[in-house]
Amino acid sequence: MDAATLPRTPALASRLPQVGTTIFTVMSALASEHGAVNLGQGFPDFGCDPALLDAVDAAMRAGHNQYPPMTGVPALRQAVADKVEKLYGRRYDANTEVTVTAGATQAILTAILAVVHPGDEVIVLEPCYDSYVPNIELAGGRVVRVPLTPGSFRPDFDKIAAAITPRTRALLINSPHNPSGMCWTEAEMRALDALLAPTDVLLISDEVYEHMVFDGLPHQSAARYPGLAARAFIVSSFGKTYHVTGWKVGTVVAPAPLMAEFRKVHQFNVFTVNTPMQHALATYMANPAPYLELAAFYQRKRDLFREGLSTTRFRLLPGEGTYFQCVDISNLAVPERDLPEGDFCQWLTREIGVAAIPLSAFYGDGFDQRVVRFCFAKKDDTLREAIKRLARL
Ligand SMILES: Cc1ncc(COP(=O)(O)O)c(C=O)c1O
């Protein structure tokens, strides 16, 4: 055989040339290689409620093992519609306005694919979750990056307003916010409502940490604001709420005309989501206590972690929500404090034995503000061990 007839894998022009291995994978691998306490990637190191596992077992044994309806198991869609109405005061129709997804990640991608045409502009507020930008690029959209205010991470409405053009198709927001823990206030949601009211800009509201807002404050869901809800896909995740990130089950709610388009893409994307998990979640949701008590559960861990770091040279940034705590490293008593954030995190993992995520990973241009993110969704003992190690700095 000459070279021309040898089996040959054709070369590809990448659809996502900028994308490499995510920082979360890199840091988790480094953490396990060095036996570090992994406060990098955002997932709990403790189990879920055994009652939820029993509900899965019961659902499987009851024979719920074949394809469910494309839009999700009716009882789960109903439970989600009821919960959203009870908490945020807006009634979504369980049949036409609620869809169960394979985690929030798929919900966000599907919403973007459903509404973004090639050349449309989509605004993201940086720092932002790492899937948004590649999602927009896959849809052929143009990413418009608007920074949140450095330090406070609060939305800057002048900057958002300046970014809106006749080509703007959608704005992506995330509250409570990963990585900063910032939570939008009522005044900010109202300001957004007023800003978008005269436009046709859609809103994709990533609310996966909706049940982790601390200090007694309410979660400002877009569902509370009729003007925003009328243009919004609102996304949530059972993985975050019930300590089962590996199950990858989420939901999206949206007005019927938006949801109809969402479902066209969903149908040929995943089609359906794991049946027994959906039945189990529907059963488990009958008791609101686990999601209503989640904020107190994580607030205690936030306080334990913040208290432990308060005597160190890490400067704590506000921690209003999520299970992340950001810290400024510029006052540390070691020369490595001057390393770029990413190199600092690698050094911290290797030499101090605690993995963190650099905030620069959440910016397109790698903006470095001397801040790293820790995840405190960990057992108290894990957090105490991390604090002990970090106290050396
Ligand atoms: C802001 C944000 N959105 C979406 C997701 C993805 O959620 P899921 O695991 O349900 O796909 C995460 C997970 O870390 C997240 O932090």
Short mmCIF file of C-alpha atoms and ligand atoms in Angstrom, two decimals, residues 42 102-106 108 129 131-132 174 176-178 206 208-209 235-240 245 248-250 323-324 373, ligand 1:
data_model
loop_
_atom_site.label_atom_id
_atom_site.label_comp_id
_atom_site.label_asym_id
_atom_site.label_seq_id
_atom_site.Cartn_x
_atom_site.Cartn_y
_atom_site.Cartn_z
CA GLY A 42 -16.95 22.44 43.03
CA ALA A 102 -29.09 16.50 31.73
CA GLY A 103 -27.77 19.00 34.26
CA ALA A 104 -27.63 22.76 33.99
CA THR A 105 -24.80 22.47 31.48
CA GLN A 106 -27.06 20.91 28.87
CA ILE A 108 -27.64 26.32 29.02
CA TYR A 129 -18.65 29.79 34.23
CA SER A 131 -19.13 26.54 29.44
CA TYR A 132 -20.87 29.78 28.40
CA ASN A 174 -25.54 33.87 37.13
CA PRO A 176 -25.54 33.28 43.17
CA HIS A 177 -22.36 33.71 41.22
CA ASN A 178 -19.62 31.21 40.53
CA ASP A 206 -28.14 30.43 35.59
CA VAL A 208 -27.90 26.54 39.96
CA TYR A 209 -26.97 27.86 43.43
CA VAL A 235 -31.83 27.11 34.81
CA SER A 236 -31.29 25.07 37.98
CA SER A 237 -29.48 21.89 38.98
CA PHE A 238 -30.42 19.07 41.35
CA GLY A 239 -26.73 18.19 41.52
CA LYS A 240 -25.99 21.33 43.54
CA THR A 245 -23.41 16.53 41.07
CA LYS A 248 -26.42 15.46 36.02
CA VAL A 249 -30.11 16.28 36.31
CA GLY A 250 -31.27 19.87 36.00
CA TYR A 323 -20.25 27.08 48.11
CA PHE A 324 -17.25 29.12 47.00
CA ARG A 373 -11.37 30.45 44.71
C1 LIG B 1 -22.53 28.49 37.50
C2 LIG B 1 -22.69 27.06 37.10
N1 LIG B 1 -23.54 26.77 36.12
C3 LIG B 1 -23.74 25.50 35.72
C4 LIG B 1 -23.06 24.45 36.31
C5 LIG B 1 -23.29 23.05 35.82
O1 LIG B 1 -24.29 22.38 36.52
P1 LIG B 1 -24.62 20.86 36.20
O2 LIG B 1 -23.63 20.02 36.92
O3 LIG B 1 -26.02 20.67 36.69
O4 LIG B 1 -24.51 20.68 34.72
C6 LIG B 1 -22.16 24.73 37.35
C7 LIG B 1 -21.39 23.63 37.97
O5 LIG B 1 -20.37 23.83 38.57
C8 LIG B 1 -21.98 26.06 37.75
O6 LIG B 1 -21.12 26.38 38.73
#
